[in-house]
Rosetta silent file (secondary structure, phi, psi, omega in degrees, C-alpha in Angstrom):
SEQUENCE: MRVTITGATGLVGSRLVARLQERGDEVTVLSRDPERARSVLGEVDVAAWDPTASAAASGTLAGRDAVVHLAGEPVAQRWSDMVKERIWTSREAGTRCLIAGLRQAEPRPVVLVSASGVGYYGPRGDERLDESAAAGDDFLASVVKAWEAEATAAEDLGLRVVLVRTGVVLDRQGGALAKMLPPFRAGIGGPVAGGRQYMPWIHLDDLVGIYLAALDGDDWSGPVNATAPEPVTNRQFSKALGRALHRPAFAPVPAFALRLLYGEMAEIVTTGQRAVPRRALELGYTFLHPDLDEALAAALR
SCORE:     score description
SCORE:     0.000 S_00000001
   1 L     0.000  140.398  175.257    7.710   44.407  -21.543 S_00000001
   2 E  -103.893  120.519 -171.310    7.195   42.211  -18.452 S_00000001
   3 E  -126.653  132.365  171.280    5.922   38.767  -19.501 S_00000001
   4 E  -104.424  133.727 -175.355    4.825   35.718  -17.484 S_00000001
   5 E  -126.969  133.713  168.832    4.995   32.389  -19.329 S_00000001
   6 E  -102.713  155.275  178.936    3.601   28.945  -18.510 S_00000001
   7 L    64.304   34.301 -170.422    4.926   25.815  -20.227 S_00000001
   8 L   -79.961  -11.473 -175.622    8.206   27.577  -20.903 S_00000001
   9 L   -89.270   -5.026  178.639   10.500   24.533  -20.916 S_00000001
  10 L   -77.663 -177.632 -177.328    9.048   23.007  -24.080 S_00000001
  11 H   -56.319  -49.587 -177.338   10.228   23.491  -27.651 S_00000001
  12 H   -73.600  -45.316 -175.634    8.197   26.656  -28.256 S_00000001
  13 H   -62.422  -43.260 -177.922    8.480   28.110  -24.765 S_00000001
  14 H   -65.709  -38.271  177.704   12.260   27.854  -24.494 S_00000001
  15 H   -69.436  -37.873  179.312   12.742   29.565  -27.873 S_00000001
  16 H   -65.988  -42.808  177.337   10.201   32.255  -26.965 S_00000001
  17 H   -57.539  -45.984 -179.228   11.920   32.946  -23.634 S_00000001
  18 H   -61.294  -42.965 -179.534   15.235   33.347  -25.432 S_00000001
  19 H   -65.857  -40.249  177.830   13.761   35.754  -27.996 S_00000001
  20 H   -63.246  -43.682  179.712   12.092   37.856  -25.306 S_00000001
  21 H   -66.078  -37.689  179.007   15.318   38.076  -23.330 S_00000001
  22 H   -58.751  -35.103 -177.299   17.289   38.969  -26.459 S_00000001
  23 L   -93.356    5.974  172.394   15.103   42.009  -26.984 S_00000001
  24 L    92.822   11.894  178.150   15.352   43.074  -23.333 S_00000001
  25 L   -78.561  154.761  179.075   12.004   41.909  -21.966 S_00000001
  26 E   -97.438  122.576 -172.591   11.654   40.747  -18.356 S_00000001
  27 E  -114.596  132.236  169.935   10.444   37.131  -18.158 S_00000001
  28 E  -117.158  131.457 -178.131    8.830   35.241  -15.261 S_00000001
  29 E  -109.464  132.675  172.588    8.240   31.508  -15.728 S_00000001
  30 E  -101.710  124.493 -174.744    5.551   29.496  -13.928 S_00000001
  31 E  -146.633  143.324  174.757    6.558   25.838  -13.605 S_00000001
  32 L   -76.102  -11.854  178.923    5.629   22.831  -11.519 S_00000001
  33 L  -132.544   79.505 -176.101    9.357   21.960  -11.487 S_00000001
  34 H   -56.982  -36.595 -179.980   11.313   25.187  -10.897 S_00000001
  35 H   -61.979  -45.080  179.574   14.691   23.397  -10.695 S_00000001
  36 H   -65.162  -40.454  179.856   14.228   21.825  -14.108 S_00000001
  37 H   -59.146  -42.700  179.765   13.013   25.130  -15.539 S_00000001
  38 H   -66.664  -37.047 -179.782   16.173   26.871  -14.373 S_00000001
  39 H   -68.874  -32.813 -179.956   18.369   24.105  -15.790 S_00000001
  40 H   -80.149  -40.878 -169.081   16.631   24.353  -19.185 S_00000001
  41 H  -100.340  -15.032 -179.502   16.221   28.121  -19.399 S_00000001
  42 L    78.992 -139.420 -175.059   19.229   29.456  -17.508 S_00000001
  43 L   -73.540   95.867  178.989   19.002   32.869  -15.890 S_00000001
  44 L  -152.222  148.096  178.132   15.268   33.437  -15.564 S_00000001
  45 E   -76.181  122.859 -176.230   12.859   34.225  -12.729 S_00000001
  46 E  -123.734  134.978  174.873   10.901   31.046  -11.895 S_00000001
  47 E  -123.640  144.204 -178.974    7.896   30.559   -9.606 S_00000001
  48 E   -76.634  136.536  175.196    6.329   27.227   -8.654 S_00000001
  49 L  -159.472  125.402  171.761    2.821   26.484   -9.951 S_00000001
  50 L   -95.478  107.609 -169.009    0.883   23.261  -10.473 S_00000001
  51 L   -65.240  -18.840  179.928   -1.556   24.319  -13.204 S_00000001
  52 L  -104.736    2.792 -174.884   -4.288   21.810  -12.387 S_00000001
  53 L  -107.671  -29.519 -174.311   -4.151   22.104   -8.593 S_00000001
  54 L  -158.123  162.597  175.742   -4.523   25.781   -7.727 S_00000001
  55 L   -62.640  143.448  174.731   -4.952   29.291   -9.036 S_00000001
  56 L   -61.457  138.764 -178.798   -1.764   30.879  -10.319 S_00000001
  57 L   -60.281  126.143 -176.344   -0.284   33.129   -7.635 S_00000001
  58 H   -60.746  -27.154  179.931   -1.519   36.643   -8.292 S_00000001
  59 H   -66.745  -22.404  177.874    1.923   37.998   -7.383 S_00000001
  60 H   -86.340   -5.182 -177.160    3.417   36.320  -10.463 S_00000001
  61 L  -118.151  -32.355 -178.364    0.814   38.027  -12.687 S_00000001
  62 L   -63.612  135.693  177.961    0.147   41.429  -11.098 S_00000001
  63 L    80.507   -2.409  175.101    2.016   44.261  -12.732 S_00000001
  64 L   -81.968  156.254  176.986    2.972   42.219  -15.774 S_00000001
  65 L   -85.336  -30.256 -172.223    2.209   43.487  -19.241 S_00000001
  66 E  -154.173  156.758  173.763    1.409   40.110  -20.757 S_00000001
  67 E  -128.171  134.826  172.162    0.904   36.400  -20.117 S_00000001
  68 E  -115.270  124.021 -174.496    1.747   33.588  -22.539 S_00000001
  69 E  -112.179  108.192 -177.460    0.042   30.289  -21.719 S_00000001
  70 L  -117.169   -8.547 -171.110    1.704   27.216  -23.248 S_00000001
  71 L   -66.785  140.566  176.414    1.277   24.568  -20.553 S_00000001
  72 L   172.269  147.479  176.954   -0.472   21.321  -21.446 S_00000001
  73 L   -60.805  135.276  178.968   -0.047   17.541  -21.525 S_00000001
  74 L   -57.467  136.671  179.064    1.613   16.405  -24.797 S_00000001
  75 L   -82.962  -33.151 -173.612   -0.915   15.252  -27.387 S_00000001
  76 L   -79.195   73.731  174.704    1.545   13.134  -29.400 S_00000001
  77 L  -156.167  165.327  179.154    1.352    9.927  -27.360 S_00000001
  78 L   -64.301  131.043 -173.764   -0.863    6.825  -27.317 S_00000001
  79 L   -91.741   93.235  164.942   -4.292    7.837  -26.023 S_00000001
  80 L   -81.677  172.378  176.740   -5.458    5.643  -23.176 S_00000001
  81 H   -60.528  -37.800 -179.519   -8.462    6.842  -21.186 S_00000001
  82 H   -67.468  -42.472  179.388   -6.064    8.142  -18.538 S_00000001
  83 H   -64.365  -42.253  179.353   -3.948   10.023  -21.075 S_00000001
  84 H   -61.720  -38.002  177.406   -7.041   11.569  -22.667 S_00000001
  85 H   -65.267  -39.731  178.633   -8.155   12.767  -19.248 S_00000001
  86 H   -66.095  -41.154  178.346   -4.729   14.345  -18.638 S_00000001
  87 H   -59.260  -47.021 -178.518   -4.799   16.035  -22.046 S_00000001
  88 H   -66.929  -50.665 -175.053   -8.241   17.494  -21.350 S_00000001
  89 H   -63.993  -40.842 -177.283   -7.659   18.451  -17.706 S_00000001
  90 H   -61.976  -29.972 -179.085   -4.265   20.042  -18.305 S_00000001
  91 H   -90.655  -49.042 -177.353   -5.822   22.411  -20.826 S_00000001
  92 H   -72.489  -58.233 -178.402   -9.286   23.109  -19.470 S_00000001
  93 H   -67.866  -37.611  179.619   -8.611   23.078  -15.708 S_00000001
  94 H   -61.734  -42.543  178.599   -5.080   24.435  -16.155 S_00000001
  95 H   -69.808  -36.800  178.096   -6.328   27.453  -18.104 S_00000001
  96 H   -62.046  -39.780  178.017   -9.166   27.965  -15.634 S_00000001
  97 H   -67.307  -33.747  176.180   -6.612   28.093  -12.777 S_00000001
  98 H   -66.193  -43.848  179.481   -4.578   30.648  -14.713 S_00000001
  99 H   -64.243  -36.021  177.091   -7.650   32.837  -15.229 S_00000001
 100 H   -61.250  -39.404  176.257   -8.439   32.527  -11.505 S_00000001
 101 H   -66.501  -39.636  177.644   -4.992   33.947  -10.774 S_00000001
 102 H   -64.138  -34.582  179.969   -5.545   36.780  -13.248 S_00000001
 103 H   -62.275  -32.620 -177.307   -8.852   37.578  -11.559 S_00000001
 104 H   -89.287  -10.131 -173.290   -6.986   38.207   -8.294 S_00000001
 105 L   -84.466  134.343  174.419   -4.105   40.166   -9.871 S_00000001
 106 L  -143.221  127.276   -6.362   -3.953   43.967   -9.649 S_00000001
 107 L   -73.765  149.944 -176.893   -2.910   45.627  -11.806 S_00000001
 108 L   -82.818  156.657  171.355   -3.712   42.984  -14.399 S_00000001
 109 L   -61.980  164.322 -179.036   -1.773   42.266  -17.579 S_00000001
 110 L   -89.748  -31.142 -172.542   -3.073   43.774  -20.798 S_00000001
 111 E  -139.420  142.943  169.496   -2.906   40.659  -22.996 S_00000001
 112 E  -117.436  120.754  173.688   -3.139   36.880  -22.739 S_00000001
 113 E  -108.702  113.449 -172.724   -1.680   34.903  -25.639 S_00000001
 114 E  -112.930  133.535  175.368   -2.810   31.306  -25.243 S_00000001
 115 E   -62.893  148.688  174.370   -1.648   28.267  -27.182 S_00000001
 116 E  -151.571 -167.235 -177.655   -4.262   26.365  -29.147 S_00000001
 117 E  -150.107  154.963  176.935   -4.214   23.986  -32.107 S_00000001
 118 H   -69.626   -9.024  171.542   -5.543   23.461  -35.601 S_00000001
 119 H   -58.389  -15.489  175.597   -7.101   20.299  -34.185 S_00000001
 120 H   -51.025  -35.005 -172.511   -9.950   22.711  -33.400 S_00000001
 121 H   -84.595  -14.363 -176.158  -11.278   22.125  -36.925 S_00000001
 122 L    69.419  177.205  179.196  -11.321   18.335  -36.830 S_00000001
 123 L   -71.122  123.434 -174.702  -10.671   16.239  -39.959 S_00000001
 124 L  -134.149   18.822  176.685  -11.966   18.193  -42.976 S_00000001
 125 L    63.513 -132.594 -176.610  -10.251   16.719  -46.041 S_00000001
 126 L   -99.430   15.980  177.216   -9.056   19.316  -48.560 S_00000001
 127 L   -67.642  127.999  176.887  -11.335   22.157  -47.344 S_00000001
 128 E   -73.508  126.778 -171.682   -9.330   25.364  -46.853 S_00000001
 129 E  -117.881  105.750  169.329   -9.802   26.366  -43.221 S_00000001
 130 L   -96.455 -173.629 -171.333   -9.272   29.914  -42.023 S_00000001
 131 L   -67.859  -12.009  178.610  -10.144   31.163  -38.548 S_00000001
 132 L   -85.424   -8.064 -177.614  -13.835   31.564  -39.424 S_00000001
 133 L   -67.714  148.124 -178.836  -14.296   27.816  -39.990 S_00000001
 134 L   -71.572  159.824  178.455  -16.489   25.927  -37.530 S_00000001
 135 L   -75.007  154.226  172.786  -15.085   23.566  -34.910 S_00000001
 136 L   -81.500 -172.206 -177.641  -14.981   19.826  -35.409 S_00000001
 137 L  -131.871   12.989  176.099  -16.563   17.268  -33.085 S_00000001
 138 L   -82.760 -176.875 -175.353  -13.861   14.659  -32.482 S_00000001
 139 H   -59.283  -50.737 -174.772  -11.930   14.328  -29.212 S_00000001
 140 H   -65.962  -39.780  177.507   -9.149   16.777  -30.000 S_00000001
 141 H   -60.656  -39.999  179.265  -11.526   19.389  -31.415 S_00000001
 142 H   -65.667  -38.898  176.095  -13.605   19.143  -28.234 S_00000001
 143 H   -61.077  -47.537 -176.337  -10.489   19.595  -26.101 S_00000001
 144 H   -65.338  -39.169  177.369   -9.441   22.678  -28.065 S_00000001
 145 H   -60.000  -45.670  179.524  -12.934   24.210  -27.861 S_00000001
 146 H   -64.456  -40.727  179.174  -12.961   23.786  -24.070 S_00000001
 147 H   -60.478  -50.017 -179.148   -9.391   25.128  -23.836 S_00000001
 148 H   -66.043  -36.290  179.447  -10.185   28.220  -25.884 S_00000001
 149 H   -61.865  -41.024  178.780  -13.397   28.862  -23.958 S_00000001
 150 H   -65.948  -42.033  179.997  -11.446   28.992  -20.687 S_00000001
 151 H   -66.032  -38.939 -177.800   -8.825   31.330  -22.161 S_00000001
 152 H   -65.149  -20.931  177.509  -11.445   33.618  -23.688 S_00000001
 153 H   -60.152  -20.684  178.190  -12.880   34.173  -20.198 S_00000001
 154 H   -65.859  -20.621  176.885   -9.943   36.566  -19.652 S_00000001
 155 H   -61.574  -33.998  178.670  -11.737   39.042  -21.938 S_00000001
 156 H   -66.529  -18.028  177.810  -14.256   39.572  -19.128 S_00000001
 157 H   -93.813    3.111  177.554  -11.316   40.740  -16.998 S_00000001
 158 L    93.600    7.516  179.991  -10.361   43.345  -19.582 S_00000001
 159 L   -88.343  147.728  167.532   -7.526   41.453  -21.263 S_00000001
 160 E   -80.299  129.394 -174.692   -6.955   41.227  -24.992 S_00000001
 161 E  -118.338  128.576  175.856   -6.919   37.493  -25.776 S_00000001
 162 E  -119.049  132.002 -178.726   -5.132   35.834  -28.706 S_00000001
 163 E  -112.409  110.253 -173.072   -5.569   32.100  -29.417 S_00000001
 164 E   -93.913   99.338 -178.749   -2.657   30.691  -31.420 S_00000001
 165 E   -83.238  102.130 -168.529   -3.918   27.635  -33.320 S_00000001
 166 E   -92.114  142.508  174.293   -0.668   25.870  -34.099 S_00000001
 167 L   -95.071 -151.736 -179.741    0.091   23.404  -36.879 S_00000001
 168 E   -78.760  117.835 -173.245    2.998   20.959  -37.288 S_00000001
 169 E   -88.262  129.955 -179.447    6.105   22.752  -35.990 S_00000001
 170 E   -97.914  112.396  172.973    9.352   22.312  -37.933 S_00000001
 171 L  -162.543  134.775 -174.270   12.494   22.128  -35.813 S_00000001
 172 L   -70.479  -15.957 -175.108   15.078   19.354  -35.734 S_00000001
 173 L   -92.058   -4.390 -179.061   15.331   19.406  -31.945 S_00000001
 174 L  -173.873  177.842  178.030   11.733   18.548  -31.143 S_00000001
 175 H    73.393 -163.097 -173.984    8.158   18.086  -32.247 S_00000001
 176 H   -63.457  -39.625 -176.942    6.945   16.083  -35.221 S_00000001
 177 H   -62.111  -42.353  179.853    9.981   16.722  -37.424 S_00000001
 178 H   -59.265  -35.164  179.059   12.405   15.301  -34.870 S_00000001
 179 H   -73.128  -28.582 -179.210   10.337   12.075  -34.792 S_00000001
 180 H   -78.079  -26.328 -169.478   10.355   11.837  -38.598 S_00000001
 181 H   -61.310  -45.265 -176.714   14.106   12.277  -39.036 S_00000001
 182 H   -57.325  -50.167  179.733   15.421    8.797  -38.035 S_00000001
 183 H   -66.512  -36.598 -179.990   13.376    6.777  -40.565 S_00000001
 184 H   -68.007  -39.680  177.918   13.875    9.346  -43.324 S_00000001
 185 H   -65.428  -28.855  178.100   17.636    9.484  -42.706 S_00000001
 186 L   -81.872   -2.228  179.030   17.658    5.693  -42.884 S_00000001
 187 L    80.081   16.359 -179.440   15.951    5.871  -46.281 S_00000001
 188 L  -119.346   22.212  175.847   12.744    4.225  -45.071 S_00000001
 189 L   -88.215  162.343  178.915   10.555    7.319  -44.751 S_00000001
 190 L   176.032 -176.527 -177.540    7.570    8.025  -46.905 S_00000001
 191 L   -65.645  148.370 -177.641    3.936    9.104  -47.087 S_00000001
 192 E  -104.146  133.111  173.431    1.571    8.058  -44.318 S_00000001
 193 L    51.902   41.781  179.528   -1.841    6.466  -44.948 S_00000001
 194 L    92.579  -25.048  173.092   -1.734    7.268  -48.657 S_00000001
 195 L    79.350    8.295 -178.013   -0.359   10.774  -48.128 S_00000001
 196 L   -84.487  -16.253 -178.584   -3.402   12.704  -49.373 S_00000001
 197 L   -72.172  148.417 -176.864   -4.148   14.326  -46.004 S_00000001
 198 E   -84.443  147.896  175.670   -2.960   17.904  -45.465 S_00000001
 199 E  -118.432  107.766  177.520   -0.195   18.967  -43.076 S_00000001
 200 L   -81.529   88.013 -170.823   -0.542   22.560  -41.832 S_00000001
 201 E   -91.608  161.630  173.483    3.160   23.123  -41.117 S_00000001
 202 E  -156.678  137.987  174.592    5.068   26.095  -39.681 S_00000001
 203 E   -71.833  145.429 -178.740    8.757   26.739  -38.983 S_00000001
 204 H   -56.555  -37.676  178.809    9.528   27.314  -35.304 S_00000001
 205 H   -58.117  -40.375 -179.141   10.940   30.774  -36.093 S_00000001
 206 H   -74.355  -34.840  176.558    7.585   31.827  -37.533 S_00000001
 207 H   -62.629  -46.371  177.235    5.599   30.344  -34.670 S_00000001
 208 H   -63.998  -38.561  177.307    7.680   32.328  -32.173 S_00000001
 209 H   -60.106  -38.256  177.984    7.371   35.346  -34.475 S_00000001
 210 H   -68.025  -39.789  176.046    3.589   35.084  -34.353 S_00000001
 211 H   -60.840  -43.811  179.702    3.652   34.927  -30.543 S_00000001
 212 H   -64.669  -42.114  178.539    5.795   38.070  -30.439 S_00000001
 213 H   -63.490  -38.404  178.621    3.521   39.849  -32.919 S_00000001
 214 H   -66.957  -36.062  176.582    0.484   38.849  -30.852 S_00000001
 215 H   -66.063  -41.553 -170.855    2.118   40.228  -27.703 S_00000001
 216 H   -86.855  -26.879 -169.762    3.060   43.508  -29.336 S_00000001
 217 L   -94.168  114.310 -178.564    0.126   44.193  -31.648 S_00000001
 218 L   -63.013  -19.869 -178.582   -2.916   45.845  -30.128 S_00000001
 219 L   -92.256    0.735  176.073   -4.987   44.736  -33.129 S_00000001
 220 L   -85.665  124.181  175.879   -4.236   41.035  -32.617 S_00000001
 221 L  -161.538  160.912  179.324   -7.128   39.226  -30.911 S_00000001
 222 E    72.469 -166.456 -177.276   -9.167   36.056  -31.181 S_00000001
 223 E   -72.223  141.018  177.346   -8.057   32.915  -33.031 S_00000001
 224 E  -136.720  120.354  176.100   -5.001   33.047  -35.290 S_00000001
 225 E   -73.449  118.049  176.300   -3.871   30.060  -37.360 S_00000001
 226 E   -95.267   78.420  179.730   -0.126   29.633  -36.831 S_00000001
 227 L  -140.852  154.662  176.716    0.536   27.800  -40.086 S_00000001
 228 L   -65.447  156.693 -175.323    2.533   28.596  -43.199 S_00000001
 229 L   -57.756  -31.024 -178.156    0.582   30.267  -46.025 S_00000001
 230 L  -122.998   99.167  174.311    0.498   27.095  -48.147 S_00000001
 231 L   -66.021  155.584 -179.915   -0.236   23.797  -46.393 S_00000001
 232 E  -126.262  163.984  174.936    0.895   20.688  -48.262 S_00000001
 233 E   -76.603  163.598  177.586   -0.235   17.084  -48.360 S_00000001
 234 H   -60.406  -35.857  177.949    1.620   14.455  -46.390 S_00000001
 235 H   -65.318  -44.723  178.318    2.936   13.049  -49.678 S_00000001
 236 H   -62.668  -41.053  178.860    4.290   16.450  -50.728 S_00000001
 237 H   -63.554  -43.391 -179.800    5.867   16.934  -47.303 S_00000001
 238 H   -60.087  -43.269  178.627    7.501   13.500  -47.437 S_00000001
 239 H   -63.636  -41.396  179.982    9.031   14.243  -50.840 S_00000001
 240 H   -65.073  -40.701  179.025   10.319   17.616  -49.614 S_00000001
 241 H   -67.088  -38.475  175.241   11.881   16.059  -46.513 S_00000001
 242 H   -60.305  -43.256  177.561   13.510   13.388  -48.663 S_00000001
 243 H   -61.475  -42.992 -177.909   14.975   16.120  -50.882 S_00000001
 244 H   -63.322  -33.078 -177.617   16.258   18.019  -47.859 S_00000001
 245 H   -97.361   -3.488 -177.046   17.988   14.904  -46.517 S_00000001
 246 L    57.266   46.590  179.838   19.062   13.581  -49.940 S_00000001
 247 L  -132.994  154.053  173.036   17.272   10.327  -49.210 S_00000001
 248 L   -65.414  151.844 -178.145   14.500    8.379  -50.938 S_00000001
 249 L  -142.493   55.334 -176.871   11.051    9.043  -49.505 S_00000001
 250 L  -123.831    3.671  179.766    8.710    6.531  -51.060 S_00000001
 251 L   -76.415  109.104 -175.901    8.336    3.839  -48.360 S_00000001
 252 L   -72.481  146.472  174.729    4.620    4.039  -47.478 S_00000001
 253 E  -111.135  109.400 -176.344    3.446    3.840  -43.884 S_00000001
 254 L   -69.593  150.889 -178.416   -0.001    2.186  -43.780 S_00000001
 255 H   -59.780  -37.815 -175.781   -2.702    3.651  -41.569 S_00000001
 256 H   -64.861  -31.458  178.955   -3.215    0.393  -39.691 S_00000001
 257 H   -66.166  -40.788  177.113    0.440    0.395  -38.580 S_00000001
 258 H   -65.127  -39.255 -179.880    0.023    3.841  -37.031 S_00000001
 259 H   -65.974  -35.676  176.140   -3.193    2.746  -35.329 S_00000001
 260 H   -64.203  -37.780 -176.839   -1.399   -0.248  -33.834 S_00000001
 261 H   -78.244  -44.508 -170.683    1.318    2.046  -32.514 S_00000001
 262 H  -114.467   -6.358 -178.389   -0.726    5.057  -31.385 S_00000001
 263 H    64.746 -138.571 -176.335   -4.345    3.915  -31.198 S_00000001
 264 H   -60.140  -31.760 -178.537   -6.895    6.710  -31.533 S_00000001
 265 H   -60.312  -23.115 -179.587   -4.185    9.383  -31.619 S_00000001
 266 H   -59.809  -22.561  179.938   -3.169    8.122  -35.079 S_00000001
 267 H   -59.968  -29.925  178.007   -6.206    9.928  -36.502 S_00000001
 268 H   -59.854  -41.128 -176.388   -4.321   13.220  -36.129 S_00000001
 269 H   -80.124  -35.839 -173.876   -1.673   11.970  -38.556 S_00000001
 270 H   -86.442   -8.186  178.154   -3.952   10.111  -40.966 S_00000001
 271 L  -114.227  -80.687  176.381   -6.477   12.949  -41.393 S_00000001
 272 L    89.139  178.124 -178.996   -5.091   16.479  -40.852 S_00000001
 273 L  -138.966  143.834  175.500   -6.344   19.960  -41.746 S_00000001
 274 E   -96.162   65.307 -175.547   -5.767   22.342  -44.640 S_00000001
 275 E   -82.538  140.907  179.986   -5.498   25.339  -42.313 S_00000001
 276 L  -127.744  148.241 -172.047   -4.402   28.722  -43.677 S_00000001
 277 L   -90.815   59.672 -176.420   -3.233   31.829  -41.735 S_00000001
 278 H   -57.038  -46.935 -174.594   -5.721   34.404  -43.004 S_00000001
 279 H   -65.981  -43.905 -179.511   -5.692   36.522  -39.818 S_00000001
 280 H   -60.389  -41.674  179.160   -1.893   36.649  -39.465 S_00000001
 281 H   -67.712  -41.235  177.327   -1.544   37.790  -43.069 S_00000001
 282 H   -60.415  -35.678 -177.174   -4.329   40.370  -42.669 S_00000001
 283 L   -82.966    0.922  172.957   -2.566   41.722  -39.594 S_00000001
 284 L    94.234   11.521  179.009    0.639   42.189  -41.552 S_00000001
 285 L   -70.986  131.797  177.758    2.750   39.279  -40.356 S_00000001
 286 L  -105.207  116.464 -177.444    5.529   38.496  -42.855 S_00000001
 287 L   -69.825  134.033  176.500    6.564   34.852  -42.801 S_00000001
 288 L   -76.464  -30.917 -175.237   10.301   34.204  -42.546 S_00000001
 289 L  -134.159   71.557 -178.721    9.942   30.707  -44.015 S_00000001
 290 L   -80.674  -17.377 -177.154    6.888   30.523  -46.325 S_00000001
 291 L   -99.664  130.378 -173.739    8.460   27.954  -48.689 S_00000001
 292 H   -62.786  -45.803 -178.348    8.584   24.346  -47.475 S_00000001
 293 H   -59.837  -44.608  178.777   11.913   23.407  -49.084 S_00000001
 294 H   -67.430  -39.756 -179.701   13.641   26.453  -47.622 S_00000001
 295 H   -63.052  -41.300  178.203   11.911   25.971  -44.246 S_00000001
 296 H   -66.633  -41.405  177.387   13.106   22.376  -44.013 S_00000001
 297 H   -59.847  -43.003  179.582   16.643   23.379  -44.984 S_00000001
 298 H   -67.096  -39.484 -177.965   16.603   26.057  -42.260 S_00000001
 299 H   -68.376  -28.366 -175.732   15.113   23.675  -39.672 S_00000001
 300 H   -91.979   -5.237  179.424   17.761   21.034  -40.362 S_00000001
 301 L   -69.016    0.000    0.000   20.781   23.360  -40.126 S_00000001
């Protein structure tokens, strides 16, 4: 398979590139910083592209079998008005520029697998949320709706489109888990904002596995929750991480402290979603790490 990937230097993209290369696929990476991409990814074909400035070059898309779109401004940072604009623009305008490149490409790829997030659902308490659940109306949900709408436009070009709504990714080298490790290792970790909110977690191996299944499976289309079969509360997750590290995990983190640190973005951590992967299971995906204790042990090795 010939695959073009955007956002390939991040935690998910770099692991996905490696897995594709391991199985003999030909990978082209689109990056605004080709030198950095080569230093991170090693031997890979890289083309320059600023995702919010211009259409992706049709030559990097024509004749490919698939496109994976991961590029986007990090959400996990303090949300000023400027940051919120970058988060929105990088996803909406960036995806629109990718679709513009696909429109000009001949022959076109068969499938677009586009990153998305469980933030689509907004804060919903303990309601179990599969892919049929309605969108929320907060900032992040609005961003994800706009993002998915731009990606879905590729269907009009004849592409099969898969939207991977990702939860909290477990890997010690990046993402939310890497940020949690220092306080938990110091014995001062614990539940956040009471700990009753749900965390829709997924091991990085399974997230990459879902991307590969979406690339390969002709019956994969539309939104797919990339979360483990059983989401847990923040309190349950904290206890499991404490067990994995052999450290106490009862030091509470009050909501107001997170709001002081992260502002509006803290709502992601203090609310959460009880998202479940109904579509992935229906389509036959077998999770490598469905159990939280085992997944944490594997992520920390």
